[in-house]
Amino acid sequence: MTNPLLAVERLSVTFNHRHTVVDEVSFVIYPGETFALVGESGSGKSITALSVLRLLPNNARLSADNISLNGDNLLSRSESDLCRIRGSRIGLVFQDPMSSLNPVMTIGSQIEEVINVHFQLPKQAVKQRVLELLRQVEIPEPQLRMKDYPHQLSGGQRQRVMIAIALAGRPDLLIADEPTTSLDVTIQAQILALLKTIQQQTGMALWLISHDLALVSTMADRVAVMQQGKIVETGKTADFFSNPQHPYTRKLLQALPSMDSCLAHAVEEKPPLLCVRDFSCHYPIRKGIFKRIVGYVRAVDGVSFDIQQGKTLALVGESGCGKTTLGKSLLNLIPASGGQVKINGVDLSQLSGEPLRQQRANIQIVFQDPFSSMNPRMLVGDIIAEGLSALHPGIGLDERKARVRQLLQQVDLPEDSAQRYPHEFSGGQRQRICIARALAVEPKLIVCDEPTSALDVSVQAQIIQLLKTLQQEKGVSYLFITHDLAVVAEIADDVAVMYQGKIIEQGRVEQVLTRPEQAYTKKLLAAVPVLKSDN
Amino acid sequence: MVILWTDALIFILMAIIVGLAFYMRSQEHIKRPLKQIGRSRIGMVSLVVLVFFVLIGLLDSVHFKAGGNKTNEIVSLLDYWATPLRERGEKTYSAPFAVTLYSKEMMTLADGSTHWDYPRLEFGGSHLDDPENQRLDDILQKGLYGFAQGAGLVAFFMFLSWGMLAEQHKRLIRSPAATAVWAVAFVIVSVSYALVYLSGYYHVLGTDKVGEDVFYQAVKSIRTGLVIGTLTTLIMLPMAVVFGILAGFFRGWVDDVIQYVYTTLNSIPGVLLIAASILMVQVYMANHEENFTSVVVRADMRLLFLCLILGVTSWTGLCRLLRAETLKLREMEYVQAARALGVKQGTILLRHILPNVMHIVLISVVLDFSSLVLAEAVLSYINIGVDPTTYSWGNMINGARLEMAREPIVWWSLTAAFVFMFALVLAANLFADVVQAAFDPRRAGND
């Protein structure tokens, strides 16, 4: 066996002398390999990476027996030595390419800056190196692009620039901290392919930090699973996924939504609940002093679909395709521009004022971000009871309290939650409260706008299970908006694929996921990282 | 009993605060932040200081006619108790604890010869035979005596509360916050006892140009400061909050109208408006002299109108802030969820928007409080502030302008106004910080 590139022994990080975030973690990374550190949010994986580079916040305490890079003990190095090591021997790519680039500098000068820190090169050579790097990360027309500012690039291109900056110092080890989490699935696939290519070209080691087990299974040579600050299991990728040892790992793998699960659905026709015909939602573009309308952004452009009673329609698409706009304008939260929305035969687009308010009980919404979807100054009980008091003012206080208790029970939350504030709950619990709030007015349809994308895998599985159970008990229909095709397979009966404001393909879930007709759907499906359990 | 306009408003305000306190005690989820304030040492200490100021202000707000109904002299309870201070004026400037005037005068001695020296004060230290040697001992002795009286009083209450409390509540008294409260109360009460006792014999903060006691002036100014700080806020707040959140929430033509109004109002110099309205009030009072027979009533009317016009001119800043915040909040998902649930717009405003902008209101109210007290000083400078006969820190600072240029310098008026103002504004700022931290759910329990 070769000597390890990075060796970490019994690394611990404590915040404020109380909270141990990383607890005696030991691992090694060999030259040229891809090592993946997997864990749910808050498990301490990012802190582990930052503590190797000693980039921790001031209130953190670090202790370790050994952190060495190529046998060179990093613990004994001074801060100024570490400055040289960061960037030149260890490169770092962060999750959010929006906030990692300086918006007032061109991308070329940002890469130059890094080169100038680490190498003494003449000006022309620096330019050459920048072009070389941009070519390496496959940015088209690098001569023109290097004069661009970050806002002129797309999210994927920005992440490529971040990788170019990390590569500028020719590091032996590249740390990629959730490099694709904020990107669309097709872009994610491109970035991952790029990282692999570069790794093969340069022979550097890649330390991938991720919460996504499927992604890890396609990328990594070795995997370590982190839970509450401890590494609970380490192993070769193939062994790890075929034969997980630790119960936590098994739980994680089970929670993973699988593309095969759609085959288990029973086919049974039900009468349609919601009929949407030629529905569109256009934003006017105004220009000039008189705010003349010069054109429209066609966010939703002539969409038609049906949702059957007690069934789930999944609306799939990449960011910016108009799926959230569609969901919100179905509830009249965003004014629609044309078309028809009929629920139980009542045309919502013809209603306004009080009759519309009365119909609101029929459609409810659960939002993506469980942190901003509840008023932080209201008690959970009042949040859940809000719809009851607005739409059924006749219900007395005692009955309302009883309803809230019953709803809390239905979403598996303790009864005393009603007397607490939203910030006292975790993300998954908050999403349960939001579901209870939507259920309170006994809707026939709930629009779920990416309800699980902000949650960890195991919590996501619980929420999906809860949604399914509620559907069986109450016969409620869902419009499930998501970008995650694996979740679609878990929950949906029908699928509609949306692209640039239009639905380009719809049908039964097993049909769309296994025998897609449109090229875009095929591309989407191909980009989904699938757990490789049998190789 | 005479009830002036500002008195009535102050007591209504007090009633509202007491009512709110009782309402908040009955609400389970508000009790927790209140308890957090109770545990905060800084919060409780600044509250004690504020309460002390408010008590003095309240004492100064109970007015009655001094000589029965025969005279027109209206005095407050505070004036009544401080009658010696009020009436024992000197001829002109004298330094704190001085026994002589601040400047030399030509004096005619008993034998008819004239003598150029510092004359003895009429009242300050007049009980001393040999001021040169006795003064320091006398001040220390009297000060200690007063201090001991105050200390004894606090100690008495401490024992009383200790004896009355049940065993489980004694734990509360031993908490760090309670200890700090007792310590501060002890210092404040003892020191003010000492000062009050001493001011029976000396002018503890000296006298001003016409020989009036500066300590008395500074204490009387407390009410003016509180009135300007609170009543102005009371007038400005409803306008700022209502217009701000309406403009932000409804947008469209409502927003256009409100923005137009405050932009216009903002572009008129505030001083002009204030000067105009103060002059109007003066003309009105001159035309209706029969209603404003007493100097105190006239001064009070002018104070009230100053508050009113300051309120009308100062709501725009807060309104702008609230409009911007509401624009942000109305796109929050909980507001959208409420709309999806069919909650009426008025209810959304009251339940979701208003509570979430209250922290901005709280911060700007406290910041405004201090700037309003200062604004009063600036307005007095150009003679459109409070009535010249009203005691106020602004008037004191205004008077100190010339005193600072004197040689030797007269420093005590300015210092007294500064120290009193500083204590009040600092206590209000610290208390607001603690309240804000406690009522912000995202920060609650973290510190």
PDB file of N, CA and C in Angstrom, chain A residues 263-339:
ATOM      1  N   LEU A 263     -42.956   0.806 -10.025  1.00  0.00           N
ATOM      2  CA  LEU A 263     -43.591  -0.350 -10.632  1.00  0.00           C
ATOM      3  C   LEU A 263     -44.651  -0.959  -9.724  1.00  0.00           C
ATOM      4  N   ALA A 264     -44.589  -0.600  -8.437  1.00  0.00           N
ATOM      5  CA  ALA A 264     -45.509  -1.220  -7.483  1.00  0.00           C
ATOM      6  C   ALA A 264     -46.895  -0.577  -7.484  1.00  0.00           C
ATOM      7  N   HIS A 265     -47.062   0.546  -8.219  1.00  0.00           N
ATOM      8  CA  HIS A 265     -48.344   1.226  -8.160  1.00  0.00           C
ATOM      9  C   HIS A 265     -49.454   0.451  -8.837  1.00  0.00           C
ATOM     10  N   ALA A 266     -50.626   0.479  -8.235  1.00  0.00           N
ATOM     11  CA  ALA A 266     -51.786  -0.144  -8.863  1.00  0.00           C
ATOM     12  C   ALA A 266     -52.407   0.840  -9.842  1.00  0.00           C
ATOM     13  N   VAL A 267     -52.872   0.349 -10.946  1.00  0.00           N
ATOM     14  CA  VAL A 267     -53.519   1.213 -11.929  1.00  0.00           C
ATOM     15  C   VAL A 267     -55.023   1.162 -11.697  1.00  0.00           C
ATOM     16  N   GLU A 268     -55.593   2.304 -11.420  1.00  0.00           N
ATOM     17  CA  GLU A 268     -57.015   2.328 -11.100  1.00  0.00           C
ATOM     18  C   GLU A 268     -57.531   3.721 -11.441  1.00  0.00           C
ATOM     19  N   GLU A 269     -58.432   3.796 -12.386  1.00  0.00           N
ATOM     20  CA  GLU A 269     -58.907   5.096 -12.841  1.00  0.00           C
ATOM     21  C   GLU A 269     -59.885   5.687 -11.840  1.00  0.00           C
ATOM     22  N   LYS A 270     -59.728   6.988 -11.558  1.00  0.00           N
ATOM     23  CA  LYS A 270     -60.643   7.695 -10.662  1.00  0.00           C
ATOM     24  C   LYS A 270     -61.166   8.922 -11.414  1.00  0.00           C
ATOM     25  N   PRO A 271     -62.293   9.476 -10.991  1.00  0.00           N
ATOM     26  CA  PRO A 271     -62.776  10.688 -11.667  1.00  0.00           C
ATOM     27  C   PRO A 271     -61.829  11.853 -11.420  1.00  0.00           C
ATOM     28  N   PRO A 272     -61.688  12.743 -12.392  1.00  0.00           N
ATOM     29  CA  PRO A 272     -60.756  13.869 -12.214  1.00  0.00           C
ATOM     30  C   PRO A 272     -61.267  14.870 -11.188  1.00  0.00           C
ATOM     31  N   LEU A 273     -60.326  15.401 -10.405  1.00  0.00           N
ATOM     32  CA  LEU A 273     -60.657  16.403  -9.388  1.00  0.00           C
ATOM     33  C   LEU A 273     -60.347  17.800  -9.924  1.00  0.00           C
ATOM     34  N   LEU A 274     -59.164  17.912 -10.493  1.00  0.00           N
ATOM     35  CA  LEU A 274     -58.723  19.219 -10.972  1.00  0.00           C
ATOM     36  C   LEU A 274     -58.497  19.134 -12.481  1.00  0.00           C
ATOM     37  N   CYS A 275     -59.107  20.054 -13.218  1.00  0.00           N
ATOM     38  CA  CYS A 275     -58.866  20.112 -14.654  1.00  0.00           C
ATOM     39  C   CYS A 275     -58.242  21.456 -14.974  1.00  0.00           C
ATOM     40  N   VAL A 276     -57.072  21.435 -15.561  1.00  0.00           N
ATOM     41  CA  VAL A 276     -56.408  22.674 -15.953  1.00  0.00           C
ATOM     42  C   VAL A 276     -56.325  22.675 -17.469  1.00  0.00           C
ATOM     43  N   ARG A 277     -56.812  23.751 -18.086  1.00  0.00           N
ATOM     44  CA  ARG A 277     -56.815  23.816 -19.555  1.00  0.00           C
ATOM     45  C   ARG A 277     -56.174  25.115 -20.033  1.00  0.00           C
ATOM     46  N   ASP A 278     -55.221  24.997 -20.924  1.00  0.00           N
ATOM     47  CA  ASP A 278     -54.580  26.158 -21.563  1.00  0.00           C
ATOM     48  C   ASP A 278     -54.159  27.225 -20.562  1.00  0.00           C
ATOM     49  N   PHE A 279     -53.671  26.776 -19.441  1.00  0.00           N
ATOM     50  CA  PHE A 279     -53.371  27.701 -18.356  1.00  0.00           C
ATOM     51  C   PHE A 279     -52.050  28.404 -18.643  1.00  0.00           C
ATOM     52  N   SER A 280     -52.044  29.739 -18.476  1.00  0.00           N
ATOM     53  CA  SER A 280     -50.784  30.439 -18.694  1.00  0.00           C
ATOM     54  C   SER A 280     -50.612  31.568 -17.681  1.00  0.00           C
ATOM     55  N   CYS A 281     -49.368  31.938 -17.493  1.00  0.00           N
ATOM     56  CA  CYS A 281     -49.024  32.956 -16.516  1.00  0.00           C
ATOM     57  C   CYS A 281     -47.860  33.753 -17.082  1.00  0.00           C
ATOM     58  N   HIS A 282     -48.160  34.971 -17.525  1.00  0.00           N
ATOM     59  CA  HIS A 282     -47.134  35.786 -18.188  1.00  0.00           C
ATOM     60  C   HIS A 282     -46.794  36.993 -17.328  1.00  0.00           C
ATOM     61  N   TYR A 283     -45.501  37.263 -17.191  1.00  0.00           N
ATOM     62  CA  TYR A 283     -45.096  38.485 -16.506  1.00  0.00           C
ATOM     63  C   TYR A 283     -44.803  39.540 -17.546  1.00  0.00           C
ATOM     64  N   PRO A 284     -45.396  40.726 -17.412  1.00  0.00           N
ATOM     65  CA  PRO A 284     -45.062  41.774 -18.372  1.00  0.00           C
ATOM     66  C   PRO A 284     -43.658  42.316 -18.127  1.00  0.00           C
ATOM     67  N   ILE A 285     -42.949  42.632 -19.196  1.00  0.00           N
ATOM     68  CA  ILE A 285     -41.653  43.319 -19.079  1.00  0.00           C
ATOM     69  C   ILE A 285     -41.927  44.777 -19.395  1.00  0.00           C
ATOM     70  N   ARG A 286     -41.672  45.651 -18.424  1.00  0.00           N
ATOM     71  CA  ARG A 286     -41.970  47.066 -18.637  1.00  0.00           C
ATOM     72  C   ARG A 286     -40.693  47.836 -18.851  1.00  0.00           C
ATOM     73  N   LYS A 287     -40.771  48.816 -19.739  1.00  0.00           N
ATOM     74  CA  LYS A 287     -39.584  49.633 -19.996  1.00  0.00           C
ATOM     75  C   LYS A 287     -39.974  51.087 -20.134  1.00  0.00           C
ATOM     76  N   GLY A 288     -39.016  51.971 -19.929  1.00  0.00           N
ATOM     77  CA  GLY A 288     -39.222  53.391 -20.199  1.00  0.00           C
ATOM     78  C   GLY A 288     -39.953  54.116 -19.093  1.00  0.00           C
ATOM     79  N   ILE A 289     -40.130  55.413 -19.299  1.00  0.00           N
ATOM     80  CA  ILE A 289     -40.752  56.265 -18.293  1.00  0.00           C
ATOM     81  C   ILE A 289     -42.192  55.863 -18.048  1.00  0.00           C
ATOM     82  N   PHE A 290     -42.898  55.549 -19.122  1.00  0.00           N
ATOM     83  CA  PHE A 290     -44.328  55.275 -18.973  1.00  0.00           C
ATOM     84  C   PHE A 290     -44.603  53.806 -18.672  1.00  0.00           C
ATOM     85  N   LYS A 291     -43.526  53.059 -18.407  1.00  0.00           N
ATOM     86  CA  LYS A 291     -43.663  51.642 -18.079  1.00  0.00           C
ATOM     87  C   LYS A 291     -44.497  50.929 -19.141  1.00  0.00           C
ATOM     88  N   ARG A 292     -44.159  51.197 -20.380  1.00  0.00           N
ATOM     89  CA  ARG A 292     -44.811  50.523 -21.484  1.00  0.00           C
ATOM     90  C   ARG A 292     -44.470  49.029 -21.434  1.00  0.00           C
ATOM     91  N   ILE A 293     -45.452  48.198 -21.745  1.00  0.00           N
ATOM     92  CA  ILE A 293     -45.181  46.764 -21.758  1.00  0.00           C
ATOM     93  C   ILE A 293     -44.554  46.419 -23.096  1.00  0.00           C
ATOM     94  N   VAL A 294     -43.305  45.958 -23.063  1.00  0.00           N
ATOM     95  CA  VAL A 294     -42.623  45.681 -24.316  1.00  0.00           C
ATOM     96  C   VAL A 294     -42.615  44.187 -24.643  1.00  0.00           C
ATOM     97  N   GLY A 295     -43.017  43.381 -23.658  1.00  0.00           N
ATOM     98  CA  GLY A 295     -43.017  41.950 -23.941  1.00  0.00           C
ATOM     99  C   GLY A 295     -43.422  41.195 -22.702  1.00  0.00           C
ATOM    100  N   TYR A 296     -43.423  39.881 -22.795  1.00  0.00           N
ATOM    101  CA  TYR A 296     -43.826  39.071 -21.656  1.00  0.00           C
ATOM    102  C   TYR A 296     -42.806  37.975 -21.404  1.00  0.00           C
ATOM    103  N   VAL A 297     -42.629  37.664 -20.115  1.00  0.00           N
ATOM    104  CA  VAL A 297     -41.904  36.447 -19.773  1.00  0.00           C
ATOM    105  C   VAL A 297     -42.963  35.362 -19.644  1.00  0.00           C
ATOM    106  N   ARG A 298     -42.904  34.388 -20.501  1.00  0.00           N
ATOM    107  CA  ARG A 298     -43.933  33.340 -20.460  1.00  0.00           C
ATOM    108  C   ARG A 298     -43.506  32.259 -19.474  1.00  0.00           C
ATOM    109  N   ALA A 299     -43.773  32.523 -18.172  1.00  0.00           N
ATOM    110  CA  ALA A 299     -43.344  31.591 -17.127  1.00  0.00           C
ATOM    111  C   ALA A 299     -44.117  30.281 -17.244  1.00  0.00           C
ATOM    112  N   VAL A 300     -45.427  30.390 -17.460  1.00  0.00           N
ATOM    113  CA  VAL A 300     -46.246  29.207 -17.716  1.00  0.00           C
ATOM    114  C   VAL A 300     -47.006  29.502 -19.002  1.00  0.00           C
ATOM    115  N   ASP A 301     -46.926  28.590 -19.964  1.00  0.00           N
ATOM    116  CA  ASP A 301     -47.383  28.928 -21.303  1.00  0.00           C
ATOM    117  C   ASP A 301     -48.302  27.843 -21.861  1.00  0.00           C
ATOM    118  N   GLY A 302     -49.602  27.992 -21.594  1.00  0.00           N
ATOM    119  CA  GLY A 302     -50.575  27.069 -22.171  1.00  0.00           C
ATOM    120  C   GLY A 302     -50.424  25.634 -21.695  1.00  0.00           C
ATOM    121  N   VAL A 303     -50.680  25.444 -20.402  1.00  0.00           N
ATOM    122  CA  VAL A 303     -50.488  24.125 -19.802  1.00  0.00           C
ATOM    123  C   VAL A 303     -51.847  23.471 -19.566  1.00  0.00           C
ATOM    124  N   SER A 304     -51.980  22.184 -19.869  1.00  0.00           N
ATOM    125  CA  SER A 304     -53.223  21.463 -19.600  1.00  0.00           C
ATOM    126  C   SER A 304     -52.901  20.138 -18.923  1.00  0.00           C
ATOM    127  N   PHE A 305     -53.615  19.860 -17.840  1.00  0.00           N
ATOM    128  CA  PHE A 305     -53.468  18.532 -17.217  1.00  0.00           C
ATOM    129  C   PHE A 305     -54.651  18.279 -16.289  1.00  0.00           C
ATOM    130  N   ASP A 306     -54.820  17.033 -15.889  1.00  0.00           N
ATOM    131  CA  ASP A 306     -55.869  16.634 -14.944  1.00  0.00           C
ATOM    132  C   ASP A 306     -55.213  15.991 -13.735  1.00  0.00           C
ATOM    133  N   ILE A 307     -55.853  16.134 -12.570  1.00  0.00           N
ATOM    134  CA  ILE A 307     -55.429  15.343 -11.411  1.00  0.00           C
ATOM    135  C   ILE A 307     -56.641  14.565 -10.933  1.00  0.00           C
ATOM    136  N   GLN A 308     -56.461  13.254 -10.751  1.00  0.00           N
ATOM    137  CA  GLN A 308     -57.580  12.424 -10.305  1.00  0.00           C
ATOM    138  C   GLN A 308     -57.708  12.469  -8.796  1.00  0.00           C
ATOM    139  N   GLN A 309     -58.919  12.160  -8.339  1.00  0.00           N
ATOM    140  CA  GLN A 309     -59.164  12.158  -6.896  1.00  0.00           C
ATOM    141  C   GLN A 309     -58.284  11.135  -6.204  1.00  0.00           C
ATOM    142  N   GLY A 310     -57.641  11.561  -5.139  1.00  0.00           N
ATOM    143  CA  GLY A 310     -56.826  10.656  -4.345  1.00  0.00           C
ATOM    144  C   GLY A 310     -55.559  10.199  -5.034  1.00  0.00           C
ATOM    145  N   LYS A 311     -55.172  10.880  -6.121  1.00  0.00           N
ATOM    146  CA  LYS A 311     -53.952  10.508  -6.831  1.00  0.00           C
ATOM    147  C   LYS A 311     -52.933  11.638  -6.749  1.00  0.00           C
ATOM    148  N   THR A 312     -51.712  11.326  -7.155  1.00  0.00           N
ATOM    149  CA  THR A 312     -50.638  12.303  -7.107  1.00  0.00           C
ATOM    150  C   THR A 312     -50.093  12.544  -8.507  1.00  0.00           C
ATOM    151  N   LEU A 313     -50.064  13.808  -8.900  1.00  0.00           N
ATOM    152  CA  LEU A 313     -49.398  14.160 -10.147  1.00  0.00           C
ATOM    153  C   LEU A 313     -48.087  14.843  -9.779  1.00  0.00           C
ATOM    154  N   ALA A 314     -46.993  14.302 -10.317  1.00  0.00           N
ATOM    155  CA  ALA A 314     -45.704  14.940 -10.057  1.00  0.00           C
ATOM    156  C   ALA A 314     -45.373  15.854 -11.216  1.00  0.00           C
ATOM    157  N   LEU A 315     -44.973  17.082 -10.879  1.00  0.00           N
ATOM    158  CA  LEU A 315     -44.586  18.051 -11.896  1.00  0.00           C
ATOM    159  C   LEU A 315     -43.071  18.175 -11.810  1.00  0.00           C
ATOM    160  N   VAL A 316     -42.383  17.747 -12.860  1.00  0.00           N
ATOM    161  CA  VAL A 316     -40.933  17.651 -12.815  1.00  0.00           C
ATOM    162  C   VAL A 316     -40.322  18.675 -13.763  1.00  0.00           C
ATOM    163  N   GLY A 317     -39.227  19.249 -13.346  1.00  0.00           N
ATOM    164  CA  GLY A 317     -38.541  20.168 -14.241  1.00  0.00           C
ATOM    165  C   GLY A 317     -37.358  20.784 -13.538  1.00  0.00           C
ATOM    166  N   GLU A 318     -36.482  21.413 -14.328  1.00  0.00           N
ATOM    167  CA  GLU A 318     -35.299  22.035 -13.730  1.00  0.00           C
ATOM    168  C   GLU A 318     -35.652  23.435 -13.262  1.00  0.00           C
ATOM    169  N   SER A 319     -34.730  24.064 -12.507  1.00  0.00           N
ATOM    170  CA  SER A 319     -35.064  25.370 -11.948  1.00  0.00           C
ATOM    171  C   SER A 319     -35.295  26.368 -13.079  1.00  0.00           C
ATOM    172  N   GLY A 320     -36.303  27.234 -12.895  1.00  0.00           N
ATOM    173  CA  GLY A 320     -36.623  28.227 -13.903  1.00  0.00           C
ATOM    174  C   GLY A 320     -37.564  27.745 -14.988  1.00  0.00           C
ATOM    175  N   CYS A 321     -38.093  26.523 -14.862  1.00  0.00           N
ATOM    176  CA  CYS A 321     -38.978  26.033 -15.915  1.00  0.00           C
ATOM    177  C   CYS A 321     -40.419  26.469 -15.685  1.00  0.00           C
ATOM    178  N   GLY A 322     -40.700  27.105 -14.533  1.00  0.00           N
ATOM    179  CA  GLY A 322     -42.053  27.614 -14.304  1.00  0.00           C
ATOM    180  C   GLY A 322     -42.921  26.713 -13.455  1.00  0.00           C
ATOM    181  N   LYS A 323     -42.346  25.684 -12.849  1.00  0.00           N
ATOM    182  CA  LYS A 323     -43.201  24.757 -12.103  1.00  0.00           C
ATOM    183  C   LYS A 323     -43.725  25.377 -10.807  1.00  0.00           C
ATOM    184  N   THR A 324     -42.892  26.180 -10.115  1.00  0.00           N
ATOM    185  CA  THR A 324     -43.366  26.831  -8.888  1.00  0.00           C
ATOM    186  C   THR A 324     -44.401  27.905  -9.208  1.00  0.00           C
ATOM    187  N   THR A 325     -44.170  28.660 -10.288  1.00  0.00           N
ATOM    188  CA  THR A 325     -45.140  29.678 -10.709  1.00  0.00           C
ATOM    189  C   THR A 325     -46.482  29.020 -10.987  1.00  0.00           C
ATOM    190  N   LEU A 326     -46.452  27.877 -11.662  1.00  0.00           N
ATOM    191  CA  LEU A 326     -47.695  27.168 -11.958  1.00  0.00           C
ATOM    192  C   LEU A 326     -48.414  26.798 -10.671  1.00  0.00           C
ATOM    193  N   GLY A 327     -47.666  26.234  -9.703  1.00  0.00           N
ATOM    194  CA  GLY A 327     -48.280  25.815  -8.440  1.00  0.00           C
ATOM    195  C   GLY A 327     -48.916  26.987  -7.722  1.00  0.00           C
ATOM    196  N   LYS A 328     -48.193  28.108  -7.660  1.00  0.00           N
ATOM    197  CA  LYS A 328     -48.714  29.251  -6.911  1.00  0.00           C
ATOM    198  C   LYS A 328     -49.878  29.899  -7.639  1.00  0.00           C
ATOM    199  N   SER A 329     -49.855  29.917  -8.974  1.00  0.00           N
ATOM    200  CA  SER A 329     -50.962  30.597  -9.656  1.00  0.00           C
ATOM    201  C   SER A 329     -52.222  29.728  -9.669  1.00  0.00           C
ATOM    202  N   LEU A 330     -52.067  28.415  -9.465  1.00  0.00           N
ATOM    203  CA  LEU A 330     -53.262  27.589  -9.296  1.00  0.00           C
ATOM    204  C   LEU A 330     -54.027  28.026  -8.050  1.00  0.00           C
ATOM    205  N   LEU A 331     -53.298  28.506  -7.029  1.00  0.00           N
ATOM    206  CA  LEU A 331     -53.929  28.968  -5.795  1.00  0.00           C
ATOM    207  C   LEU A 331     -54.240  30.454  -5.841  1.00  0.00           C
ATOM    208  N   ASN A 332     -54.039  31.059  -7.010  1.00  0.00           N
ATOM    209  CA  ASN A 332     -54.293  32.490  -7.136  1.00  0.00           C
ATOM    210  C   ASN A 332     -53.342  33.344  -6.318  1.00  0.00           C
ATOM    211  N   LEU A 333     -52.194  32.789  -5.943  1.00  0.00           N
ATOM    212  CA  LEU A 333     -51.207  33.601  -5.227  1.00  0.00           C
ATOM    213  C   LEU A 333     -50.451  34.469  -6.217  1.00  0.00           C
ATOM    214  N   ILE A 334     -50.366  34.001  -7.459  1.00  0.00           N
ATOM    215  CA  ILE A 334     -49.806  34.785  -8.552  1.00  0.00           C
ATOM    216  C   ILE A 334     -50.924  34.882  -9.574  1.00  0.00           C
ATOM    217  N   PRO A 335     -51.263  36.079 -10.038  1.00  0.00           N
ATOM    218  CA  PRO A 335     -52.380  36.174 -10.976  1.00  0.00           C
ATOM    219  C   PRO A 335     -52.086  35.442 -12.282  1.00  0.00           C
ATOM    220  N   ALA A 336     -53.067  34.696 -12.762  1.00  0.00           N
ATOM    221  CA  ALA A 336     -52.906  33.960 -14.005  1.00  0.00           C
ATOM    222  C   ALA A 336     -53.242  34.875 -15.177  1.00  0.00           C
ATOM    223  N   SER A 337     -52.734  34.536 -16.369  1.00  0.00           N
ATOM    224  CA  SER A 337     -53.018  35.382 -17.529  1.00  0.00           C
ATOM    225  C   SER A 337     -54.116  34.802 -18.404  1.00  0.00           C
ATOM    226  N   GLY A 338     -54.359  33.512 -18.313  1.00  0.00           N
ATOM    227  CA  GLY A 338     -55.407  32.960 -19.143  1.00  0.00           C
ATOM    228  C   GLY A 338     -55.584  31.482 -18.871  1.00  0.00           C
ATOM    229  N   GLY A 339     -56.671  30.924 -19.395  1.00  0.00           N
ATOM    230  CA  GLY A 339     -56.902  29.499 -19.222  1.00  0.00           C
ATOM    231  C   GLY A 339     -57.917  29.224 -18.138  1.00  0.00           C
TER     232      GLY A 339
END
